[in-house]
mmCIF file of C-alpha atoms and ligand atoms in Angstrom:
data_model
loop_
_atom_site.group_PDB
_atom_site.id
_atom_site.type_symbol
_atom_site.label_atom_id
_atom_site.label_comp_id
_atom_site.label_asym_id
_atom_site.label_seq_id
_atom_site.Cartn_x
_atom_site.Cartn_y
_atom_site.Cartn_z
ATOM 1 C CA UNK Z 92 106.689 150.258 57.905
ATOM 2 C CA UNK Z 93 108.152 154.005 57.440
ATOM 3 C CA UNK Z 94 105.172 155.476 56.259
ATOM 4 C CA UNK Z 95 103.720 157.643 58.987
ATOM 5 C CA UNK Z 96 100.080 159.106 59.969
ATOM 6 C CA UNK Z 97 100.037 161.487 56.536
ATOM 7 C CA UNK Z 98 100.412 160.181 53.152
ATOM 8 C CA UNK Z 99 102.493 163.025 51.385
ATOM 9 C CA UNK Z 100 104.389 161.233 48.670
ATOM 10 C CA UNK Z 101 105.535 158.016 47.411
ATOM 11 C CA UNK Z 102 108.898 158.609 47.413
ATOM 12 C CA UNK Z 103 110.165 157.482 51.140
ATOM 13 C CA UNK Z 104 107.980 154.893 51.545
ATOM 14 C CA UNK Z 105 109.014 151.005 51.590
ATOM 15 C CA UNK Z 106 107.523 148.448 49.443
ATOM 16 C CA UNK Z 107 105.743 147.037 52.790
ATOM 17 C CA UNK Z 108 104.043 150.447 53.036
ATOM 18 C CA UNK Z 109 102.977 150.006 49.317
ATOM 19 C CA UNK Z 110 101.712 146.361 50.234
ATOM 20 C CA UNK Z 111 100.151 147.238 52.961
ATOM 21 C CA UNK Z 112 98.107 150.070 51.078
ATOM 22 C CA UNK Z 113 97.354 147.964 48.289
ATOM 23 C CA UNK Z 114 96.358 144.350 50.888
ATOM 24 C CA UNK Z 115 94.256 147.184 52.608
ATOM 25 C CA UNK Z 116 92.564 148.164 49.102
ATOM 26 C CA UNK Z 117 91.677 144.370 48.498
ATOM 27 C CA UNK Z 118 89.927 143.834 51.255
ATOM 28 C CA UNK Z 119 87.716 147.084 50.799
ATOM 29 C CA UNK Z 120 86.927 145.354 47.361
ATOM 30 C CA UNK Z 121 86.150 142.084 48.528
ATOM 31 C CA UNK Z 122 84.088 143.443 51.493
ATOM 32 C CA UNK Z 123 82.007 145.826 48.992
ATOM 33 C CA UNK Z 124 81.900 142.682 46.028
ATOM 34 C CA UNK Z 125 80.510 140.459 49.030
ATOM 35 C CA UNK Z 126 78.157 143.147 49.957
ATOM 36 C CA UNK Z 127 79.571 143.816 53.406
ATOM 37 C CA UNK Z 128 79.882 147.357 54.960
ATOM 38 C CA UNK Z 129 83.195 148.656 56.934
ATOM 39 C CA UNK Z 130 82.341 151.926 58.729
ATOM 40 C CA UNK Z 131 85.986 152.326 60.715
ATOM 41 C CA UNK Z 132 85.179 156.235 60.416
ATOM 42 C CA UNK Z 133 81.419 156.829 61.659
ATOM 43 C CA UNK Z 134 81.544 159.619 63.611
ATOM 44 C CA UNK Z 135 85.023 161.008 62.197
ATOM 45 C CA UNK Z 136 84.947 164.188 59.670
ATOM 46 C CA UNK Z 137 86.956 163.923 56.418
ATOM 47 C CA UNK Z 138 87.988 167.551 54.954
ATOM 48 C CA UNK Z 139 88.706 167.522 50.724
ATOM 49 C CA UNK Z 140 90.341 170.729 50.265
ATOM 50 C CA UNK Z 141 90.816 171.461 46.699
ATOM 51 C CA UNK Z 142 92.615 174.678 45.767
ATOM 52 C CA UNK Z 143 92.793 173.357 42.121
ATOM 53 C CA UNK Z 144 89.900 171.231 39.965
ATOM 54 C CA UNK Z 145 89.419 167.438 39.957
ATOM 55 C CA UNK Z 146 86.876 164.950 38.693
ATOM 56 C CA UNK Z 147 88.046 161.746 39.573
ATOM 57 C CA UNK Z 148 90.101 162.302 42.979
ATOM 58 C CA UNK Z 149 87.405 164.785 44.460
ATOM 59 C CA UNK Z 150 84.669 162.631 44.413
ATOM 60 C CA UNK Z 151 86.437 159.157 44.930
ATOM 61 C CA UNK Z 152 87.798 160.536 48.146
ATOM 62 C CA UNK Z 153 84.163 161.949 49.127
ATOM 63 C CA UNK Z 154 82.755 158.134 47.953
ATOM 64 C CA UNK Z 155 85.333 156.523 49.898
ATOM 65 C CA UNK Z 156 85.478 158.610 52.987
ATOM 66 C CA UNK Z 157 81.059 158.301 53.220
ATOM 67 C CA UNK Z 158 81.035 154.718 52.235
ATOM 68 C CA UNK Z 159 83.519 154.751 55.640
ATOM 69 C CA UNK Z 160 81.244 156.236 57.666
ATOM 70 C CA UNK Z 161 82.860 159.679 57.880
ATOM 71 C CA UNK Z 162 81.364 162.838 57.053
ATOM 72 C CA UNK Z 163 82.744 165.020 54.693
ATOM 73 C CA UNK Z 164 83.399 168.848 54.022
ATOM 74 C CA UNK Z 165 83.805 169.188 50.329
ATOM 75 C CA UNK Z 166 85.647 173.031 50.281
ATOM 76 C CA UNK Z 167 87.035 174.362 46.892
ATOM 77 C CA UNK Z 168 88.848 177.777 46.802
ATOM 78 C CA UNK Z 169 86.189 179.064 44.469
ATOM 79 C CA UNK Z 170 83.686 180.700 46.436
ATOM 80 C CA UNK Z 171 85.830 180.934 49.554
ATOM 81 C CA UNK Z 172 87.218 183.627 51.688
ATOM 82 C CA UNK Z 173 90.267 183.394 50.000
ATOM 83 C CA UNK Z 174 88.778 185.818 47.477
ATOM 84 C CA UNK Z 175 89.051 188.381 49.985
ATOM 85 C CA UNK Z 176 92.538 187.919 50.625
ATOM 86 C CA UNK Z 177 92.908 184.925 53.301
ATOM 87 C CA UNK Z 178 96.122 182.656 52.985
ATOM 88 C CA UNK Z 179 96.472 179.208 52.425
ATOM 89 C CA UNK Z 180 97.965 178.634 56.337
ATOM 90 C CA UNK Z 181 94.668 180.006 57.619
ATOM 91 C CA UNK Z 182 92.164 178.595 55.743
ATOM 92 C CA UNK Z 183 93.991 175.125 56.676
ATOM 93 C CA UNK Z 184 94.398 175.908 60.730
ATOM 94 C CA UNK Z 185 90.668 177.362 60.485
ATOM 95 C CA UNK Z 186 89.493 174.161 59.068
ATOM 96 C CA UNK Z 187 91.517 172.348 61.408
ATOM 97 C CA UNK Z 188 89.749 173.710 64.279
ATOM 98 C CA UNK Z 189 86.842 172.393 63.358
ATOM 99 C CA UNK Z 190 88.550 168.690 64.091
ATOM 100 C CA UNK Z 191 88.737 166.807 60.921
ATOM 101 C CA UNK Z 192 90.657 163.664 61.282
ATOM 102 C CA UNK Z 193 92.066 163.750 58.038
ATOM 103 C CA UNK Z 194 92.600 166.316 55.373
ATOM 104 C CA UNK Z 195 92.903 165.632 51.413
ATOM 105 C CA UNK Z 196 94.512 168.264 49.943
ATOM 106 C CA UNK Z 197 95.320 169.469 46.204
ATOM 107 C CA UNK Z 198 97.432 172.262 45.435
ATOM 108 C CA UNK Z 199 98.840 174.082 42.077
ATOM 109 C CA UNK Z 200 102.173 174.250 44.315
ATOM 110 C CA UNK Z 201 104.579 171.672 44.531
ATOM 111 C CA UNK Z 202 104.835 171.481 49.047
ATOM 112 C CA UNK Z 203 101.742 172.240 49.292
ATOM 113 C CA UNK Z 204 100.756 169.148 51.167
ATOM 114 C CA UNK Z 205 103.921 168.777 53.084
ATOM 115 C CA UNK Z 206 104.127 172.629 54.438
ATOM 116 C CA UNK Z 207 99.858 172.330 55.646
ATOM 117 C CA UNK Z 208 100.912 168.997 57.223
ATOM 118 C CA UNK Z 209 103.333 171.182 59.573
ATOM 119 C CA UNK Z 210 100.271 173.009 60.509
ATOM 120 C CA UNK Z 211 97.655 171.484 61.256
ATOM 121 C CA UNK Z 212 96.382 168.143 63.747
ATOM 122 C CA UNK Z 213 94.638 166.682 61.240
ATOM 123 C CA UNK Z 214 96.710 163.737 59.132
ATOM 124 C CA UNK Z 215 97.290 165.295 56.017
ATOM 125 C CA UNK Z 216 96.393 163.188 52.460
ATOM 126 C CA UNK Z 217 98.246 164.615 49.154
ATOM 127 C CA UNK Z 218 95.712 164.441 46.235
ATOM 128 C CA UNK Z 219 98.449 165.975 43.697
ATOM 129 C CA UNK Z 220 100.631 169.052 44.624
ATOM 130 C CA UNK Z 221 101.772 171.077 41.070
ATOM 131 C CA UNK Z 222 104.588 168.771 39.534
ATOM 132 C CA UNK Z 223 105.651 167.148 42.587
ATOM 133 C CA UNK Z 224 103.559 163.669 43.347
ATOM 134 C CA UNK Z 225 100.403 162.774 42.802
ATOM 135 C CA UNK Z 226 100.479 158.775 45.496
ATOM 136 C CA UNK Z 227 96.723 157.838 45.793
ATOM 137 C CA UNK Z 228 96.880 158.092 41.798
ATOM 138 C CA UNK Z 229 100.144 155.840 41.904
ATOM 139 C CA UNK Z 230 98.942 153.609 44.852
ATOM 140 C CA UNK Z 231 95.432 152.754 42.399
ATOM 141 C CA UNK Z 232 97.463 152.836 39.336
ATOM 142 C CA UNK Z 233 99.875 149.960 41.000
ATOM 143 C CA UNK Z 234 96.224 148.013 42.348
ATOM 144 C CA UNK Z 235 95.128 148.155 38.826
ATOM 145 C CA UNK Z 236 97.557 146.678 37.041
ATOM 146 C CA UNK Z 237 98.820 143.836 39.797
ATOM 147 C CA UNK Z 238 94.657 142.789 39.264
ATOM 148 C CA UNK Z 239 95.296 142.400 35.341
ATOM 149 C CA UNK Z 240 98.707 141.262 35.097
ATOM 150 C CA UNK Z 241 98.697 139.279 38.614
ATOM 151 C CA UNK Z 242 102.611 141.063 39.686
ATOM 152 C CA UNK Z 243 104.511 143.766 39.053
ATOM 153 C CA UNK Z 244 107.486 142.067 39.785
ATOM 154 C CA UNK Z 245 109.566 142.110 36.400
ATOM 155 C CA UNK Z 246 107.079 143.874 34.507
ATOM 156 C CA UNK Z 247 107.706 146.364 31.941
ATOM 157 C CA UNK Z 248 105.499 149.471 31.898
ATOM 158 C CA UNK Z 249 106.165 152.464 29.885
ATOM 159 C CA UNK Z 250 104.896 155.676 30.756
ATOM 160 C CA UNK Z 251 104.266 158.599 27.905
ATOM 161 C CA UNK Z 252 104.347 162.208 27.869
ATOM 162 C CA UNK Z 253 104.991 165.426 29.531
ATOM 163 C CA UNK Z 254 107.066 163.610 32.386
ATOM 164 C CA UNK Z 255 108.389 167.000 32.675
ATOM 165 C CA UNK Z 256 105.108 168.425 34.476
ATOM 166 C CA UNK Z 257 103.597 165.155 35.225
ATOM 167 C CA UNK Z 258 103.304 164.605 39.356
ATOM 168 C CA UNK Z 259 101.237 161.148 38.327
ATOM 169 C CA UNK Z 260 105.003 159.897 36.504
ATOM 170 C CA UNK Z 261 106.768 160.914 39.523
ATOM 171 C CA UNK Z 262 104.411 158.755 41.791
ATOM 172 C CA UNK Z 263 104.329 156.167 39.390
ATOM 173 C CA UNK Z 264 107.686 155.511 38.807
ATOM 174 C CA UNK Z 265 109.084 155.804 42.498
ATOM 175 C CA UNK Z 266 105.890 152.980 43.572
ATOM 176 C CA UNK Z 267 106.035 150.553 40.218
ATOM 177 C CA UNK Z 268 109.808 150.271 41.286
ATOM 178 C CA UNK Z 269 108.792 149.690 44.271
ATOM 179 C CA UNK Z 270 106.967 146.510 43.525
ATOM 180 C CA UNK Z 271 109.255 145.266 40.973
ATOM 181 C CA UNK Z 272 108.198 146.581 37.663
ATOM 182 C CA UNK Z 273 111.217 147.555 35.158
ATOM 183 C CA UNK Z 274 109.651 151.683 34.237
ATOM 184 C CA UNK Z 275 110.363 153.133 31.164
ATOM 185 C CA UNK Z 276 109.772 157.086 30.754
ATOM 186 C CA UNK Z 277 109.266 158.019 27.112
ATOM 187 C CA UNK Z 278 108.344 161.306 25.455
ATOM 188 C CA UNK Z 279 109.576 164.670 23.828
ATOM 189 C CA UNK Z 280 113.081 165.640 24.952
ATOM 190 C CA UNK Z 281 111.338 169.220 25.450
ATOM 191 C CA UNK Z 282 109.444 166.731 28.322
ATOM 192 C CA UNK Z 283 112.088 165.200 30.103
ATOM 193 C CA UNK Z 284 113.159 166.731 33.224
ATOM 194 C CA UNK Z 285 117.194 166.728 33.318
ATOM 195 C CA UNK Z 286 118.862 163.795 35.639
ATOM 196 C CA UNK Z 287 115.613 161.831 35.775
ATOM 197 C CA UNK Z 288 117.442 158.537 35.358
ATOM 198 C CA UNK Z 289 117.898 159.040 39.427
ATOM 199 C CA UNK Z 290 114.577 158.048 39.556
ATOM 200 C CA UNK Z 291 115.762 154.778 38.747
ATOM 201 C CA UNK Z 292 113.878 154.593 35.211
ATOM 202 C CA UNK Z 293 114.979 154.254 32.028
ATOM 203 C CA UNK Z 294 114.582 157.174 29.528
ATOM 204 C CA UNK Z 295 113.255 156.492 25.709
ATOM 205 C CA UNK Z 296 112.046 158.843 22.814
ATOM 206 C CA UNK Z 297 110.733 156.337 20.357
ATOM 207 C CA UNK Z 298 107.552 154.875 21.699
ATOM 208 C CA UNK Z 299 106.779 152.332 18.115
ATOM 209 C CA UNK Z 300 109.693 150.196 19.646
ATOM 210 C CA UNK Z 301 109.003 150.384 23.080
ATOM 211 C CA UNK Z 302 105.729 149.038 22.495
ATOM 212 C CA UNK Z 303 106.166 145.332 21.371
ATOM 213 C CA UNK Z 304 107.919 144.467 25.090
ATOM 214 C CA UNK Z 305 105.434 146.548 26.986
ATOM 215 C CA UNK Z 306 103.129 144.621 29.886
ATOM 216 C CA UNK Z 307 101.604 148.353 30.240
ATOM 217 C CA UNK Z 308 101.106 151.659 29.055
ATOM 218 C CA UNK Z 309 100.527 154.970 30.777
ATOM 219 C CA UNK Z 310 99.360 157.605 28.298
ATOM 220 C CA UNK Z 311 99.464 161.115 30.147
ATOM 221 C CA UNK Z 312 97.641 163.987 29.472
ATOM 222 C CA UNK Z 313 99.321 166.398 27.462
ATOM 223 C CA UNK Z 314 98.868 170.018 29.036
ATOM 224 C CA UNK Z 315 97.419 171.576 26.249
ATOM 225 C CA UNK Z 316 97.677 174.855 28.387
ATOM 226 C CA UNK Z 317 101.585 174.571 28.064
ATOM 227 C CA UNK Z 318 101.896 174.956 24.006
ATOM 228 C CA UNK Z 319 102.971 178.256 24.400
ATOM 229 C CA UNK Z 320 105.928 176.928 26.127
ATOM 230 C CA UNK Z 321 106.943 175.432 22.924
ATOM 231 C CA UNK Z 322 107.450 172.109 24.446
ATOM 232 C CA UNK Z 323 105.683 169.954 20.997
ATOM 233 C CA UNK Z 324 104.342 171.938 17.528
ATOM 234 C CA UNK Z 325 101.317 171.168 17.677
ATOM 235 C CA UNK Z 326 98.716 168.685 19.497
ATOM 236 C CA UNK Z 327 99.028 167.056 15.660
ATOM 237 C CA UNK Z 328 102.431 166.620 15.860
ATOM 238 C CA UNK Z 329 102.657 165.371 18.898
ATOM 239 C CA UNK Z 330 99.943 162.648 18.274
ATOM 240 C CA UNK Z 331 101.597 161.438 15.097
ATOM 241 C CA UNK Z 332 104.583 160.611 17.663
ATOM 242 C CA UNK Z 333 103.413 159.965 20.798
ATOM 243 C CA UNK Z 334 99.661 159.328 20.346
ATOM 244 C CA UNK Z 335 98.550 155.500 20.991
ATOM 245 C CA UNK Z 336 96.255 155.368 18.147
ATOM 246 C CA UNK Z 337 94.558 151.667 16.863
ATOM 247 C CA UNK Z 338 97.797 151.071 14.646
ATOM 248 C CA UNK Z 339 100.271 152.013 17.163
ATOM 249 C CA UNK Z 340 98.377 149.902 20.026
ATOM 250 C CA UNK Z 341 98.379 146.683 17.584
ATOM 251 C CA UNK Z 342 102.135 146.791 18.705
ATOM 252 C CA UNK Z 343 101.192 145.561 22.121
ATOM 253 C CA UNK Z 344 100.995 142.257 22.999
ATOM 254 C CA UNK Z 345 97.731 140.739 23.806
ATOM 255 C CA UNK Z 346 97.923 140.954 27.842
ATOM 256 C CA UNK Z 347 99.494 144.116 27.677
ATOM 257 C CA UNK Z 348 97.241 146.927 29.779
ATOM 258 C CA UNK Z 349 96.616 150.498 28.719
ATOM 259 C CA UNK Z 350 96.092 152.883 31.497
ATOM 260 C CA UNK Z 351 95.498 156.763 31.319
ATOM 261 C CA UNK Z 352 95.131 158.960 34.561
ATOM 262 C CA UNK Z 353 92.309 160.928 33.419
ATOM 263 C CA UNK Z 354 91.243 164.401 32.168
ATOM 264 C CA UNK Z 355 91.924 162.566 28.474
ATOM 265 C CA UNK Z 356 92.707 164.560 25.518
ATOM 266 C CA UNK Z 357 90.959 162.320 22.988
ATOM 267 C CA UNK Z 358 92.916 161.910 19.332
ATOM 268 C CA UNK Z 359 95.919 163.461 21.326
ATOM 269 C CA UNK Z 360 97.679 161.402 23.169
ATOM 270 C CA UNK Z 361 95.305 158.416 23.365
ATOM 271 C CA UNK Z 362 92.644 157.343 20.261
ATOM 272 C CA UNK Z 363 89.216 157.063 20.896
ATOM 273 C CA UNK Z 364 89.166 153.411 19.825
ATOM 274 C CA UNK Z 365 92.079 153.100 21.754
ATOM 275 C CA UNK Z 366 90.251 154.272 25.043
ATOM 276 C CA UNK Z 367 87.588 152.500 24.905
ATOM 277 C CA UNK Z 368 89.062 149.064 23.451
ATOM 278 C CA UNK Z 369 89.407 146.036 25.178
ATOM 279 C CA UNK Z 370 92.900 146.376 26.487
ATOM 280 C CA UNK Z 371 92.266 149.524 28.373
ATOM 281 C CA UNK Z 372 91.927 149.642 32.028
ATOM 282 C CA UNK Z 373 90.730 153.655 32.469
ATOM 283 C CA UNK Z 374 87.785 153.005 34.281
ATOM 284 C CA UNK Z 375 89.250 149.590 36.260
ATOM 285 C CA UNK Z 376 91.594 152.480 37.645
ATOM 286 C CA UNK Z 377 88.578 154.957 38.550
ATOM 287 C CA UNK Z 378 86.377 152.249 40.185
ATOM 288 C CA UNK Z 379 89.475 151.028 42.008
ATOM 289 C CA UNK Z 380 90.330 154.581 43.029
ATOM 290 C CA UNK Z 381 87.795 154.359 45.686
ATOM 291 C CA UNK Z 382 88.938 151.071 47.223
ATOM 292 C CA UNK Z 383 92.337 152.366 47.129
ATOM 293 C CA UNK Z 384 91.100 155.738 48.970
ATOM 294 C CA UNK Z 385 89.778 153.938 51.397
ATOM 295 C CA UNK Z 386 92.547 152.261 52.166
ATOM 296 C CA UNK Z 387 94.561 155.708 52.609
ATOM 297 C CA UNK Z 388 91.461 157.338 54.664
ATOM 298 C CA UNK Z 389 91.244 154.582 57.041
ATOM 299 C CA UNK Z 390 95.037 153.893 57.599
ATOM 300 C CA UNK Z 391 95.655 158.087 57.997
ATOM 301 C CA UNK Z 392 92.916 158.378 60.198
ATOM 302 C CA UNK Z 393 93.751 155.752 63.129
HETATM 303 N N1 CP X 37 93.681 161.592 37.756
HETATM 304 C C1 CP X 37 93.254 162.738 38.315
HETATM 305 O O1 CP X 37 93.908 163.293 39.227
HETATM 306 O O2 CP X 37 92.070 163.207 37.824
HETATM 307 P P1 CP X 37 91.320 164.487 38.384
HETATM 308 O O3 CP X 37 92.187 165.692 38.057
HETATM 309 O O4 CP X 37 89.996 164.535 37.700
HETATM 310 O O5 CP X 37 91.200 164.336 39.869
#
């Protein structure tokens, strides 16, 4: 085991950390599926600090930290003193002081996690720092598919998009190497960060021939609020390349799982049939994203 009290990244853990993460997860499922109740945090208080918005991470921590036992501060930026000027260091050490155990943080910047973790006593929980990582999103994207395909060991799963900006690719790739899986990064060359074959992946532009040998797909979000960057012509252009639309997905074999992180751009780069069709696994990963978070709550607060 390297991985210590905060969970900060992917990269630098083992695959026994992974494991452990993801054995940890299972048995939050089972207990809730069986109707049993694990409070290992009653009496503890869980901080979510969110400097930037969230659906899906926000409240699964909150879900998974109460269904623990913990209490939770939910604090977002908006509405805070930071309006009148105070910095990031002291709104963390003030909240420390009140004794959290752990702290979930999200943060536009990339270090955002890693420099409060310096700072505070708490144990520090990244929930996606600007383009850097994005692990509880990798750890329930790895849960997800070993449930549907059974291993990742020698599995092929190709991930789409703006890998460039994407801190959920960057998780992804360093765990689902991790546990075995062959990763394939495929987009735009406008959305491939240079020397990102060190991550150990294998870099691909045309998605129609990736698809037949796929046992997964990861449609990202494309950041619409980038266009003006230039990086694609239009959200049309990009979707008659890179969009998995009901043709494109009849590629796939029959097992093969489609997975998306969530915000979707619908008829960008996923198809509403597409979304909601029988392969996809979107809402296996948000319904697992709370076993999985419980798993991270309860092993960074002991
Ligand atoms: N996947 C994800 O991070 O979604 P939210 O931005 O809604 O938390």
């Amino acid at each position: 085991m390297s991985a210590g009290r905060h969970l900060l990244q992917i990269r630098g853990l083992d695959r026994a950390d992974v494991e452990s993460f993801l054995e940890l997860a299972e048995a939050h499922k089972r207990a809730h599926l069986e109707g049993r109740t694990l409070q290992p945090l009653r009496r503890r208080v869980v901080a979510n600090l969110f400097f930037e918005d969230s659906t899906r991470t926000r409240s699964s921590f909150e879900i998974a930290a109460r269904s623990l036992g913990a209490d939770v501060l939910n604090w977002t930026a908006r509405g805070s003193s930071m309006a009148k000027g105070e910095t990031l260091l002291d709104t963390v050490r003030n909240i420390d002081a009140m004794g959290p155990s752990v702290m979930v943080i999200r943060h536009s910047s990339s270090g955002a996690a890693a420099l409060v973790s310096r700072h505070v006593r708490a144990s520090v929980v990244n929930a996606g720092d600007g383009t850097h990582e994005h692990p509880s999103q990798a750890l329930l994207d790895a849960f997800t598919l070993r449930e549907k395909l059974g291993t990742l060991e020698g599995k092929r799963v190709v991930i789409v998009g703006d890998i460039l900006h994407s801190r959920v690719a960057r998780s992804n790739a360093h765990c689902l190497r991790l546990l075995g899986a062959q990763v394939v990064l495929c987009g735009p060359l406008t959305m491939m960060p240079r020397g990102i074959e060190a991550l150990g992946a294998e870099v691909a532009h045309d998605l129609d021939a990736l698809l037949p040998d796929a046992d997964a797909v990861m449609m990202l979000r494309i950041q619409l609020e980038r266009q003006q960057a230039g990086l694609f012509p239009s959200p049309r252009e990009y979707a008659r390349l890179y969009g998995l639309n009901a043709h494109r997905a009849a590629r796939l074999q029959k097992h093969a799982v489609i997975l998306h992180p969530g915000p979707m751009n619908r008829g960008v780069e996923i198809a509403n049939d597409v979304a909601d069709g029988l392969q996809s696994a979107i809402l296996d990963q948000v319904q697992n994203g709370v076993f999985v978070r419980r798993a991270i709550l309860e092993r960074c607060a002991a």
